[in-house]
Coordinates of C-alpha atoms and ligand atoms in Angstrom, one line a residue:
Chain A
M263 CA 115.6 105.1 182.7
S264 CA 116.3 107.5 185.6
A265 CA 114.2 110.1 183.8
L266 CA 111.4 107.7 183.8
F267 CA 111.4 107.6 187.6
G268 CA 112.1 111.3 188.1
R269 CA 114.5 112.4 190.7
S270 CA 112.2 114.1 193.1
R271 CA 109.6 111.5 194.0
S272 CA 109.7 109.3 197.0
V273 CA 111.4 106.0 197.2
L274 CA 108.1 104.3 197.5
S275 CA 106.7 105.7 194.3
R276 CA 109.9 104.7 192.6
L277 CA 109.4 101.1 193.8
V278 CA 105.9 101.1 192.4
G279 CA 107.2 102.6 189.2
A280 CA 109.9 99.9 189.0
L281 CA 107.3 97.2 189.5
V282 CA 105.2 98.6 186.7
V283 CA 108.2 98.6 184.4
V284 CA 109.0 95.0 185.2
L285 CA 105.4 93.9 184.7
G286 CA 105.2 95.8 181.4
V287 CA 108.4 94.2 180.1
V288 CA 107.3 90.7 181.2
T289 CA 103.9 91.2 179.5
L290 CA 105.4 92.5 176.3
T291 CA 107.9 89.6 176.1
F292 CA 105.1 87.1 176.7
F293 CA 103.1 88.2 173.8
L294 CA 105.9 89.1 171.5
A295 CA 107.6 85.8 171.9
R296 CA 104.4 84.0 170.9
V297 CA 103.9 86.3 167.9
V298 CA 107.4 86.3 166.4
S299 CA 108.8 82.9 167.4
P300 CA 108.2 79.9 165.2
D301 CA 105.9 77.3 166.7
P302 CA 108.0 75.5 169.3
T303 CA 106.1 72.2 168.8
N304 CA 107.9 71.8 165.5
L305 CA 111.2 71.6 167.4
Y306 CA 110.1 68.9 169.7
V307 CA 108.1 66.5 167.5
S308 CA 109.5 64.8 164.4
P309 CA 108.3 66.3 161.1
Q310 CA 106.5 63.0 160.3
A311 CA 104.4 63.0 163.4
D312 CA 100.7 63.0 162.9
Q313 CA 98.3 65.7 164.2
A314 CA 97.3 63.7 167.3
T315 CA 100.9 63.5 168.5
R316 CA 101.3 67.2 167.8
D317 CA 98.2 68.1 169.7
Q318 CA 99.4 66.0 172.6
V319 CA 102.8 67.7 172.7
R320 CA 101.1 71.1 172.4
A321 CA 98.9 70.2 175.4
M322 CA 101.9 69.1 177.4
M323 CA 103.6 72.4 176.7
G324 CA 100.5 74.2 177.7
L325 CA 100.2 75.8 174.3
D326 CA 96.7 74.5 173.5
K327 CA 95.0 77.0 175.8
P328 CA 94.0 80.5 174.6
V329 CA 96.9 82.9 174.9
L330 CA 95.2 85.1 177.5
E331 CA 94.6 82.1 179.7
Q332 CA 98.3 81.1 179.3
Y333 CA 99.2 84.6 180.3
V334 CA 97.1 84.6 183.5
T335 CA 98.5 81.1 184.4
Y336 CA 102.0 82.5 183.9
L337 CA 101.4 85.5 186.1
G338 CA 100.0 83.2 188.8
Q339 CA 103.2 81.2 188.6
L340 CA 105.3 84.3 188.9
V341 CA 103.6 85.4 192.0
R342 CA 104.5 82.1 193.6
G343 CA 108.1 82.6 192.5
D344 CA 107.8 79.9 189.7
L345 CA 109.3 80.9 186.4
G346 CA 107.9 77.9 184.6
T347 CA 109.7 75.0 183.0
S348 CA 112.1 75.2 180.0
F349 CA 111.0 73.2 177.0
S350 CA 114.5 72.3 176.0
T351 CA 116.2 71.5 179.3
G352 CA 113.1 70.2 181.1
Q353 CA 114.3 72.0 184.2
P354 CA 112.6 74.8 186.1
V355 CA 113.8 78.0 184.5
R356 CA 114.7 79.4 187.9
D357 CA 117.2 76.5 188.5
D358 CA 118.6 76.9 184.9
L359 CA 119.2 80.6 185.5
L360 CA 120.7 80.1 188.9
S361 CA 123.1 77.4 187.6
R362 CA 124.2 79.8 184.9
L363 CA 124.5 82.9 186.9
P364 CA 128.0 82.3 188.4
A365 CA 129.6 82.1 184.9
T366 CA 128.0 85.4 183.9
L367 CA 128.8 87.0 187.3
E368 CA 132.5 85.9 187.1
L369 CA 133.0 87.2 183.5
A370 CA 131.0 90.4 184.2
T371 CA 132.7 91.3 187.5
Y372 CA 136.2 91.1 186.2
S373 CA 135.3 92.8 182.9
L374 CA 133.5 95.6 184.7
I375 CA 136.4 96.2 187.1
I376 CA 139.0 96.3 184.4
G377 CA 136.9 98.1 181.7
T378 CA 135.8 100.8 184.2
L379 CA 139.3 101.4 185.6
V380 CA 140.9 101.6 182.2
G381 CA 138.1 103.7 180.9
V382 CA 138.3 106.2 183.7
V383 CA 142.0 106.5 183.5
V384 CA 142.0 106.9 179.7
G385 CA 139.2 109.4 179.8
I386 CA 140.9 111.5 182.5
V387 CA 144.3 111.5 180.9
G388 CA 142.8 112.4 177.5
A389 CA 141.0 115.4 179.0
V390 CA 143.9 116.6 181.1
R391 CA 146.3 116.2 178.1
R392 CA 143.7 117.4 175.6
G393 CA 145.1 117.2 172.0
G394 CA 148.2 115.4 173.0
I395 CA 149.4 112.1 171.7
L396 CA 147.9 110.2 174.6
D397 CA 144.6 111.9 174.0
H398 CA 144.6 111.0 170.3
T399 CA 145.6 107.4 171.0
G400 CA 142.9 107.1 173.7
R401 CA 140.2 108.5 171.4
F402 CA 141.2 106.2 168.6
V403 CA 140.9 103.1 170.8
T404 CA 137.6 104.4 172.3
V405 CA 136.0 105.0 168.9
A406 CA 137.1 101.5 167.9
G407 CA 135.5 100.1 171.0
L408 CA 132.3 102.0 170.3
A409 CA 132.1 101.1 166.6
L410 CA 133.2 97.5 166.5
P411 CA 130.5 94.9 167.3
Q412 CA 131.4 92.7 170.3
F413 CA 131.1 89.4 168.4
F414 CA 133.5 90.8 165.8
V415 CA 136.1 91.8 168.4
G416 CA 135.7 88.4 170.0
L417 CA 136.1 86.5 166.7
M418 CA 139.1 88.6 165.8
L419 CA 140.7 87.9 169.1
L420 CA 140.0 84.2 168.7
W421 CA 141.4 84.3 165.2
I422 CA 144.6 86.0 166.3
F423 CA 145.4 84.4 169.6
F424 CA 143.8 80.9 169.1
V425 CA 144.0 80.2 165.4
V426 CA 147.1 82.1 164.3
L427 CA 149.3 82.4 167.4
G428 CA 148.0 79.4 169.2
I429 CA 148.6 81.0 172.6
A430 CA 145.0 81.2 173.8
P431 CA 142.7 78.2 174.3
G432 CA 139.7 77.7 172.1
P433 CA 136.1 78.9 172.9
V434 CA 135.0 76.0 175.0
G435 CA 133.6 77.7 178.1
R436 CA 135.1 78.2 181.5
L437 CA 137.4 75.2 181.7
P438 CA 139.2 73.2 179.0
V439 CA 137.6 69.8 178.1
G440 CA 138.6 67.1 180.6
L441 CA 139.1 69.4 183.6
V442 CA 136.6 69.0 186.5
D443 CA 135.1 72.1 188.2
P444 CA 136.7 72.8 191.6
P445 CA 134.3 72.5 194.6
Q446 CA 131.9 75.4 194.5
T447 CA 132.2 78.1 197.2
T448 CA 132.0 81.4 195.4
G449 CA 130.9 80.2 192.0
F450 CA 133.9 82.0 190.5
V451 CA 136.0 79.1 189.1
V452 CA 139.3 80.9 189.4
I453 CA 138.8 81.8 193.0
D454 CA 137.2 78.4 193.9
A455 CA 140.2 76.7 192.3
L456 CA 142.6 78.8 194.3
L457 CA 140.7 78.3 197.5
S458 CA 140.9 74.5 197.1
G459 CA 144.6 74.7 196.1
Q460 CA 144.1 73.5 192.6
W461 CA 146.7 75.8 190.9
A462 CA 146.6 74.1 187.5
V463 CA 142.8 74.4 187.4
A464 CA 143.0 78.1 188.4
G465 CA 145.6 78.7 185.6
A466 CA 143.5 77.0 183.0
A467 CA 140.4 78.9 184.1
L468 CA 142.3 82.2 183.8
Q469 CA 143.4 81.3 180.3
Q470 CA 139.8 80.4 179.3
L471 CA 138.7 83.7 180.8
A472 CA 141.3 85.9 179.1
L473 CA 139.7 86.5 175.6
P474 CA 136.1 86.8 176.7
L475 CA 137.2 89.1 179.5
I476 CA 139.2 91.3 177.1
T477 CA 136.2 91.4 174.7
L478 CA 133.7 92.4 177.3
A479 CA 136.1 94.8 179.1
F480 CA 136.7 96.5 175.8
A481 CA 133.0 97.0 175.2
I482 CA 132.7 98.4 178.7
F483 CA 135.8 100.6 178.5
A484 CA 134.8 102.5 175.4
P485 CA 131.6 104.2 176.6
I486 CA 133.1 104.9 180.0
A487 CA 136.2 106.4 178.5
R488 CA 134.2 108.6 176.2
T489 CA 131.8 109.8 179.0
V490 CA 134.7 110.5 181.4
R491 CA 136.7 112.4 178.8
T492 CA 133.7 114.6 177.8
A493 CA 132.6 115.2 181.4
M494 CA 136.2 116.0 182.5
L495 CA 136.7 118.4 179.6
E496 CA 133.5 120.2 180.6
A497 CA 134.6 120.2 184.2
L498 CA 138.0 121.6 183.4
D499 CA 136.3 124.5 181.6
A500 CA 133.8 125.1 184.3
D501 CA 133.8 128.3 186.3
Y502 CA 134.5 126.5 189.6
V503 CA 137.8 125.2 188.2
R504 CA 138.8 128.7 187.1
T505 CA 137.9 129.9 190.7
A506 CA 140.0 127.1 192.2
T507 CA 142.9 128.0 189.9
A508 CA 142.6 131.7 190.7
M509 CA 142.5 130.9 194.4
G510 CA 145.8 129.1 194.0
L511 CA 144.8 125.5 194.8
P512 CA 147.3 122.9 193.6
Q513 CA 146.5 121.5 190.2
R514 CA 146.3 118.0 191.7
T515 CA 143.5 119.0 194.0
I516 CA 141.7 120.8 191.1
H517 CA 141.9 117.9 188.7
Y518 CA 141.4 114.9 190.9
R519 CA 139.0 116.3 193.5
Y520 CA 137.3 119.4 192.3
A521 CA 136.8 118.4 188.7
L522 CA 136.6 114.6 189.3
K523 CA 133.7 114.7 191.8
N524 CA 131.7 116.5 189.2
V525 CA 132.7 114.0 186.6
L526 CA 131.4 111.2 188.8
L527 CA 127.8 112.1 188.1
P528 CA 127.6 111.4 184.4
V529 CA 129.9 108.4 184.9
L530 CA 127.6 106.9 187.4
T531 CA 124.7 107.1 184.9
M532 CA 126.8 105.4 182.2
L533 CA 128.1 102.9 184.7
A534 CA 124.5 101.8 185.6
G535 CA 123.8 101.0 181.9
V536 CA 127.0 99.1 181.5
I537 CA 126.5 97.1 184.7
G538 CA 123.0 96.1 183.5
F539 CA 124.5 95.1 180.1
A540 CA 127.3 93.0 181.6
F541 CA 125.3 91.3 184.3
S542 CA 122.5 90.3 181.9
G543 CA 125.0 88.1 180.2
A544 CA 126.5 90.2 177.3
V545 CA 124.7 87.8 175.0
L546 CA 127.0 88.2 172.0
V547 CA 130.2 87.8 174.0
E548 CA 129.0 84.7 175.8
G549 CA 127.8 83.4 172.5
V550 CA 131.1 83.7 170.7
F551 CA 133.1 82.1 173.5
A552 CA 130.5 79.4 174.4
W553 CA 130.5 80.9 177.8
P554 CA 127.9 78.9 179.8
G555 CA 126.2 82.0 181.3
I556 CA 122.9 83.7 181.3
G557 CA 123.4 85.3 177.9
Q558 CA 124.2 82.0 176.3
Y559 CA 121.1 80.6 177.8
A560 CA 119.0 83.4 176.4
L561 CA 120.5 82.9 173.0
D562 CA 119.6 79.1 173.1
A563 CA 116.2 79.9 174.3
I564 CA 115.4 82.3 171.5
Q565 CA 116.7 79.8 168.9
Q566 CA 114.4 77.1 170.3
S567 CA 111.3 79.2 171.0
D568 CA 111.7 78.2 174.6
F569 CA 109.0 80.6 175.9
A570 CA 109.5 80.1 179.6
A571 CA 113.2 80.5 179.3
I572 CA 113.0 83.6 177.2
Q573 CA 110.6 85.2 179.7
G574 CA 112.7 84.1 182.6
F575 CA 115.8 85.8 181.1
V576 CA 113.9 89.0 180.3
L577 CA 112.4 89.1 183.7
Y578 CA 115.9 88.7 185.2
A579 CA 117.3 91.4 183.0
A580 CA 114.4 93.8 183.8
V581 CA 114.7 93.3 187.5
L582 CA 118.5 93.8 187.2
Y583 CA 118.2 97.1 185.4
V584 CA 115.5 98.4 187.6
V585 CA 117.5 97.6 190.7
V586 CA 120.7 99.1 189.3
Y587 CA 118.9 102.3 188.3
L588 CA 117.2 102.6 191.7
L589 CA 120.7 102.3 193.4
L590 CA 122.0 104.8 190.9
D591 CA 119.3 107.3 192.0
L592 CA 120.3 106.8 195.6
L593 CA 124.0 107.2 194.9
Y594 CA 123.4 110.2 192.7
A595 CA 121.7 112.0 195.6
R596 CA 124.7 111.2 197.8
V597 CA 127.2 112.7 195.3
D598 CA 125.2 115.7 194.1
P599 CA 123.8 117.8 196.9
R600 CA 121.4 119.5 194.6
V601 CA 119.5 116.3 194.2
R602 CA 117.0 115.4 196.9
L603 CA 115.1 112.1 196.9
Chain B
M7 CA 148.1 157.1 175.3
S8 CA 151.1 156.7 177.5
V9 CA 151.4 156.3 181.2
A10 CA 154.4 157.0 183.3
L11 CA 155.4 154.0 185.4
A12 CA 154.9 155.5 188.8
E13 CA 157.4 154.3 191.3
G14 CA 155.9 152.1 194.0
N15 CA 152.7 150.9 192.2
L16 CA 151.7 147.5 193.4
L17 CA 150.6 146.5 189.9
D18 CA 151.5 148.0 186.5
V19 CA 149.8 146.7 183.4
V20 CA 152.0 147.8 180.5
D21 CA 150.8 147.9 176.9
Y22 CA 149.0 144.5 177.4
R23 CA 147.7 143.1 174.2
G24 CA 145.9 139.9 173.2
G25 CA 143.0 138.4 171.5
F26 CA 141.2 135.2 170.4
R27 CA 142.3 133.0 167.6
G28 CA 139.6 132.7 165.0
P29 CA 138.9 129.6 162.9
D30 CA 141.2 131.1 160.2
G31 CA 144.1 131.0 162.7
E32 CA 144.3 134.8 162.9
V33 CA 144.3 136.5 166.3
T34 CA 141.6 139.1 166.6
E35 CA 142.9 141.6 169.1
V36 CA 140.4 142.5 171.8
L37 CA 143.0 144.0 174.1
A38 CA 144.9 146.6 172.1
G39 CA 147.5 147.9 174.5
V40 CA 146.1 148.3 178.0
S41 CA 148.2 150.3 180.4
F42 CA 147.4 151.4 183.9
G43 CA 148.8 151.2 187.4
L44 CA 147.4 150.5 190.8
R45 CA 148.7 152.6 193.6
R46 CA 149.3 150.8 196.9
S47 CA 146.5 150.8 199.5
T48 CA 144.3 152.5 197.0
L49 CA 140.9 151.5 195.6
T50 CA 141.0 151.9 191.8
A51 CA 137.9 151.6 189.7
V52 CA 137.9 150.3 186.2
V53 CA 134.9 151.4 184.2
G54 CA 133.8 151.1 180.7
E55 CA 131.0 149.6 178.6
T56 CA 130.4 145.8 178.3
G57 CA 132.9 144.2 176.0
S58 CA 135.6 146.8 176.6
G59 CA 138.0 144.1 178.0
K60 CA 137.8 144.7 181.7
S61 CA 137.2 141.1 182.7
L62 CA 139.9 139.8 180.3
T63 CA 142.4 142.2 181.9
A64 CA 141.4 141.2 185.4
L65 CA 141.6 137.5 184.6
S66 CA 145.0 138.0 183.0
V67 CA 146.4 139.4 186.2
L68 CA 146.1 135.9 187.6
G69 CA 146.8 134.1 184.3
V70 CA 143.3 132.5 184.2
Q71 CA 142.2 133.9 180.8
P72 CA 139.6 131.8 178.9
R73 CA 140.8 129.0 176.6
G74 CA 141.7 130.4 173.2
F75 CA 143.0 133.7 174.5
V76 CA 146.4 134.6 173.1
R77 CA 148.7 137.2 174.6
T78 CA 150.4 139.1 171.9
G79 CA 152.4 141.6 174.0
G80 CA 152.8 143.6 177.1
R81 CA 154.0 143.2 180.6
M82 CA 152.2 142.7 183.9
L83 CA 154.4 144.0 186.7
F84 CA 153.4 142.9 190.2
D85 CA 155.5 144.4 192.9
G86 CA 158.2 145.1 190.2
E87 CA 158.3 141.6 188.8
D88 CA 156.9 140.8 185.3
L89 CA 154.5 137.9 185.8
F90 CA 154.8 136.9 182.2
A91 CA 158.5 136.7 182.3
G92 CA 158.6 134.0 184.9
G93 CA 156.3 131.6 183.0
P94 CA 153.3 129.8 184.6
R95 CA 155.2 129.5 187.9
S96 CA 155.1 133.1 188.7
F97 CA 151.3 133.2 188.4
E98 CA 151.1 130.1 190.6
R99 CA 153.1 131.8 193.2
V100 CA 150.8 134.8 193.4
R101 CA 147.4 133.2 192.8
G102 CA 145.2 133.4 195.8
N103 CA 148.3 134.1 197.8
R104 CA 149.3 137.7 197.1
I105 CA 146.5 138.4 194.5
S106 CA 142.9 137.3 194.9
L107 CA 140.1 137.6 192.4
V108 CA 136.4 137.9 193.2
F109 CA 134.2 136.8 190.3
Q110 CA 131.0 138.2 189.1
D111 CA 128.6 135.3 189.5
A112 CA 129.7 133.9 192.8
R113 CA 127.1 131.0 192.8
A114 CA 128.5 129.7 189.5
A115 CA 132.1 130.3 190.6
L116 CA 131.8 128.0 193.5
N117 CA 132.0 124.2 193.2
P118 CA 128.5 122.7 193.4
V119 CA 129.4 119.4 194.9
F120 CA 131.5 120.5 197.9
T121 CA 130.3 122.4 200.9
V122 CA 131.2 126.0 201.2
G123 CA 133.3 125.3 204.3
H124 CA 135.2 122.6 202.5
Q125 CA 136.2 125.0 199.7
L126 CA 137.1 127.8 202.1
I127 CA 139.3 125.5 204.2
D128 CA 141.0 124.2 201.1
V129 CA 141.9 127.7 200.0
C130 CA 143.0 128.6 203.5
R131 CA 145.2 125.6 203.8
A132 CA 146.7 126.0 200.4
H133 CA 148.3 129.3 201.5
R134 CA 148.8 129.0 205.3
R135 CA 150.4 126.3 207.2
L136 CA 147.5 125.4 209.4
G137 CA 146.0 122.2 210.7
R138 CA 142.4 121.3 209.9
K139 CA 141.0 122.6 213.1
E140 CA 142.9 125.9 213.0
A141 CA 141.9 126.5 209.4
E142 CA 138.3 125.9 210.3
Q143 CA 138.6 128.6 213.0
V144 CA 140.2 131.0 210.5
V145 CA 137.5 130.4 208.0
L146 CA 134.8 130.8 210.6
D147 CA 136.3 134.1 211.7
M148 CA 136.5 135.2 208.1
L149 CA 132.8 134.4 207.5
E150 CA 131.9 136.5 210.5
R151 CA 134.0 139.3 209.1
V152 CA 132.0 139.2 205.9
R153 CA 128.9 139.2 208.0
I154 CA 127.4 135.9 207.2
P155 CA 124.9 135.0 209.9
D156 CA 125.2 131.6 211.6
P157 CA 128.5 130.8 209.9
L158 CA 129.0 127.4 211.5
R159 CA 125.8 126.1 209.9
R160 CA 126.5 127.9 206.6
M161 CA 129.9 126.2 206.3
R162 CA 128.2 122.9 206.1
Q163 CA 125.9 124.0 203.3
Y164 CA 126.4 123.8 199.5
P165 CA 126.6 126.8 197.1
H166 CA 123.1 126.2 195.8
E167 CA 121.7 126.8 199.3
F168 CA 123.1 130.4 199.2
S169 CA 121.4 133.5 197.8
G170 CA 123.5 135.5 195.3
G171 CA 124.4 138.1 198.0
M172 CA 125.4 135.4 200.5
A173 CA 127.4 133.6 197.9
Q174 CA 129.2 136.8 197.0
R175 CA 130.2 137.2 200.7
V176 CA 131.5 133.7 200.6
M177 CA 133.6 134.6 197.5
L178 CA 134.9 137.6 199.4
A179 CA 135.8 135.5 202.4
M180 CA 137.6 133.0 200.1
A181 CA 139.5 135.8 198.5
L182 CA 140.5 137.4 201.8
V183 CA 141.3 134.2 203.8
S184 CA 144.8 134.0 202.4
E185 CA 145.5 137.6 203.4
P186 CA 146.4 138.9 199.9
E187 CA 148.0 142.2 199.0
L188 CA 145.9 142.9 195.9
L189 CA 142.2 142.2 195.6
V190 CA 140.6 142.3 192.1
L191 CA 136.8 142.5 192.0
D192 CA 135.1 141.8 188.7
E193 CA 131.7 143.4 189.0
P194 CA 131.1 141.9 192.4
T195 CA 127.5 143.3 192.7
T196 CA 126.2 143.0 189.2
G197 CA 123.0 140.9 189.1
L198 CA 122.2 141.3 192.8
D199 CA 119.3 143.2 194.3
V200 CA 119.9 146.9 194.7
T201 CA 119.7 146.9 198.5
I202 CA 122.0 143.9 198.6
Q203 CA 124.4 145.6 196.2
A204 CA 124.7 148.5 198.6
D205 CA 125.3 146.2 201.6
I206 CA 128.0 144.4 199.8
M207 CA 129.7 147.6 198.6
D208 CA 129.7 148.9 202.2
L209 CA 131.2 145.7 203.4
L210 CA 133.8 145.8 200.7
V211 CA 134.9 149.3 201.3
E212 CA 135.1 148.7 205.0
L213 CA 137.2 145.5 204.6
I214 CA 139.5 147.2 202.1
S215 CA 140.1 150.3 204.1
S216 CA 140.5 148.5 207.4
S217 CA 143.2 146.1 206.0
G218 CA 145.1 148.6 203.9
L219 CA 144.6 146.4 200.8
T220 CA 145.2 147.5 197.3
A221 CA 142.1 146.8 195.3
C222 CA 140.8 147.1 191.8
L223 CA 137.1 147.3 191.4
I224 CA 135.6 146.7 188.0
T225 CA 132.1 148.1 187.9
H226 CA 129.4 149.6 185.8
D227 CA 128.2 151.8 188.6
L228 CA 129.6 155.3 188.5
G229 CA 127.7 156.2 191.6
V230 CA 129.7 153.6 193.5
V231 CA 132.9 154.9 191.9
A232 CA 132.2 158.4 193.0
Q233 CA 131.6 157.3 196.6
T234 CA 134.3 154.8 197.1
C235 CA 137.3 155.0 194.7
Q236 CA 140.4 157.1 194.7
D237 CA 141.5 156.4 191.1
V238 CA 139.6 155.6 188.0
V239 CA 140.6 153.9 184.8
V240 CA 138.2 154.3 181.8
M241 CA 138.4 151.5 179.2
R242 CA 136.8 151.2 175.8
S243 CA 137.4 148.6 173.0
G244 CA 140.4 147.1 174.6
T245 CA 142.2 150.4 175.3
V246 CA 142.5 152.7 178.2
R247 CA 140.9 156.0 177.4
E248 CA 141.5 157.9 180.6
I249 CA 143.2 157.6 183.9
A250 CA 142.4 160.1 186.6
T251 CA 141.7 160.5 190.2
C252 CA 138.1 160.2 191.1
E253 CA 137.8 163.9 191.8
E254 CA 139.4 164.9 188.4
L255 CA 137.3 162.5 186.5
F256 CA 134.0 163.7 187.8
T257 CA 134.8 167.4 187.8
A258 CA 137.0 167.7 184.7
P259 CA 136.8 164.6 182.4
R260 CA 139.4 165.0 179.6
D261 CA 138.3 162.2 177.3
E262 CA 135.2 162.5 175.1
Y263 CA 134.2 159.0 175.9
T264 CA 134.4 159.6 179.6
R265 CA 132.1 162.6 179.2
D266 CA 129.6 160.4 177.3
L267 CA 129.8 157.8 180.0
L268 CA 129.2 160.4 182.7
A269 CA 126.4 161.9 180.7
A270 CA 124.7 158.6 180.3
S271 CA 124.8 157.9 184.0
R272 CA 122.3 159.5 186.4
L273 CA 125.1 161.2 188.3
V274 CA 125.2 164.1 185.9
E275 CA 121.5 165.0 186.5
A276 CA 122.3 165.2 190.2
R277 CA 125.0 167.6 189.5
Ligands
ADP18 N1 135.9 133.3 175.6 C1 135.9 134.2 174.7 N2 136.0 133.9 173.4 C2 136.0 134.9 172.4 N3 135.9 136.2 172.7 C3 135.8 136.6 174.0 C4 135.8 135.6 175.0 N4 135.7 136.3 176.2 C5 135.6 137.6 175.9 N5 135.7 137.8 174.6 C6 135.6 139.1 173.9 O1 136.6 139.9 174.5 C7 136.1 141.2 174.6 C8 136.3 141.7 176.0 O2 135.5 140.9 176.9 P1 135.5 141.2 178.5 O3 136.8 141.4 179.0 O4 134.7 140.1 179.1 O5 134.7 142.6 178.5 P2 134.1 143.3 179.8 O6 134.4 142.5 181.0 O7 134.7 144.7 179.8 O8 132.6 143.4 179.6 C9 134.6 141.2 174.2 O9 134.5 141.8 173.0 C10 134.3 139.7 174.1 O10 133.5 139.5 173.0
MG19 MG1 133.1 141.5 182.4

């Protein structure tokens, strides 16, 4: 997406571009949802209902008007910050999203930190020890992470640790059934529980978190590790590394400052994509573990032809990606002196 | 051909052989027994057509051959000590410290994401026990010695902000800042504008002669050789074809290939 904005244009034109992208995505989703989704009225009236009842429900849902008129109405709402009302929850979509955001943020933040750290270390070690046993092991695990679908990894983990070994809790969300959420300060259950001194709740929350965290972190680790390894290998073969070696700089300096700073550039780009993916609710991971986050909400919305909810999710994801890539461009210019904004 | 190991040479390359391992695992020899010596405080030229093994030999002096290069034999005697005998450590001891290398494409040889000053100070401090401030001053003086205008501002710039000639001066400063005994220059002016080439050569000769350095200049330019060098090594296809003093070489070349080389250059017409 960075290419879409170009690296040389001003911040203002980037912002305009970003707005256009978001509007385009919203528009596309609006019409696509209405074309491909089954008629939502069928989900909300009983199959025996007569035509009059159906029409009444359609009118209530605002689906009786021409599609273009619905679209204009929707845009009008958006401008006022109103994302519409969910058919299935009956709540404003904005409130729904906000209430589900903490679950996604908690899972995504931990997974991003762990997945990125492990990915960077494995990538660097693999490149520095090219062809060694550590490199081969790292590459094997990386390929597995790239090739295996996330829901499959999640289900396998559940099967092994929940079903067979019985050491992990089942996929019932952020807390086991019967436990009450700690008072909300950060929205991260583990931290909130610790803050209020509820050690048992914190422990239970950590256990619930373990498997989805590993699944998502694994999905994040793999592309990062591959990017780091490739970029590091390229850097180690670069002329400037040969110069630094010939000039007698210590190997530590060469690997971890001279090469690594060049590696940072491709890794930042990859990281932006991964951040977008994780914070938009890693739909499949949340689905497998019944994690009550944004991704789960989107999954439900799609199944129920919940138009406003689908659009709300896509809008959130689009804004998220656009913001992340804008930040990426700014960061990129800070790391690479050849790039000017 | 054989060379007598002259007593007191700073560097002796003795029957140095090596090549690249092909996909079949066989090593194709591209250096087929290179032997020459560098007299102390002397500027020696290495000439020869492209692909004759000049760069590989130069890189080997510091043990920074390209990946895939395999040494199949020979010795590299620096100040009497065989660098290959001591393992990687002996190269690490001399790199940038007692031997410095100036690369052909200076802009590509510098790290794009660090300022020039940062890189110079790193090299300086890797070899001399200096604080940050002192190192900065040493680097600044060195940039002045290689005649970079406005060195304080230049130190804060990145390699891409330098012209080819200016970048080559930076390389030179980097190579000299550790006060080495041997300076190896791999085609330091190739690819630069002709007028800039001359400026850089003048600077080089001045720096080398004023500091009593031993230097090895790899070059295409026989004109430069005639004007500046004392000894000449002629290479072709991974072997040394002729070693002579500059005067001998231009007045009485012994090897047929040397004569071809001289004939092909414009120098002969001038004669
Ligand atoms: N990285 C490499 N891989 C394979 N062959 C190489 C490599 N570098 C150089 N060679 C070969 O080694 C020979 C000598 O190269 P080089 O020392 O660069 O020549 P020169 O500097 O005299 O032009 C050339 O024939 C070249 O093809
Ligand atoms: Mg060369």
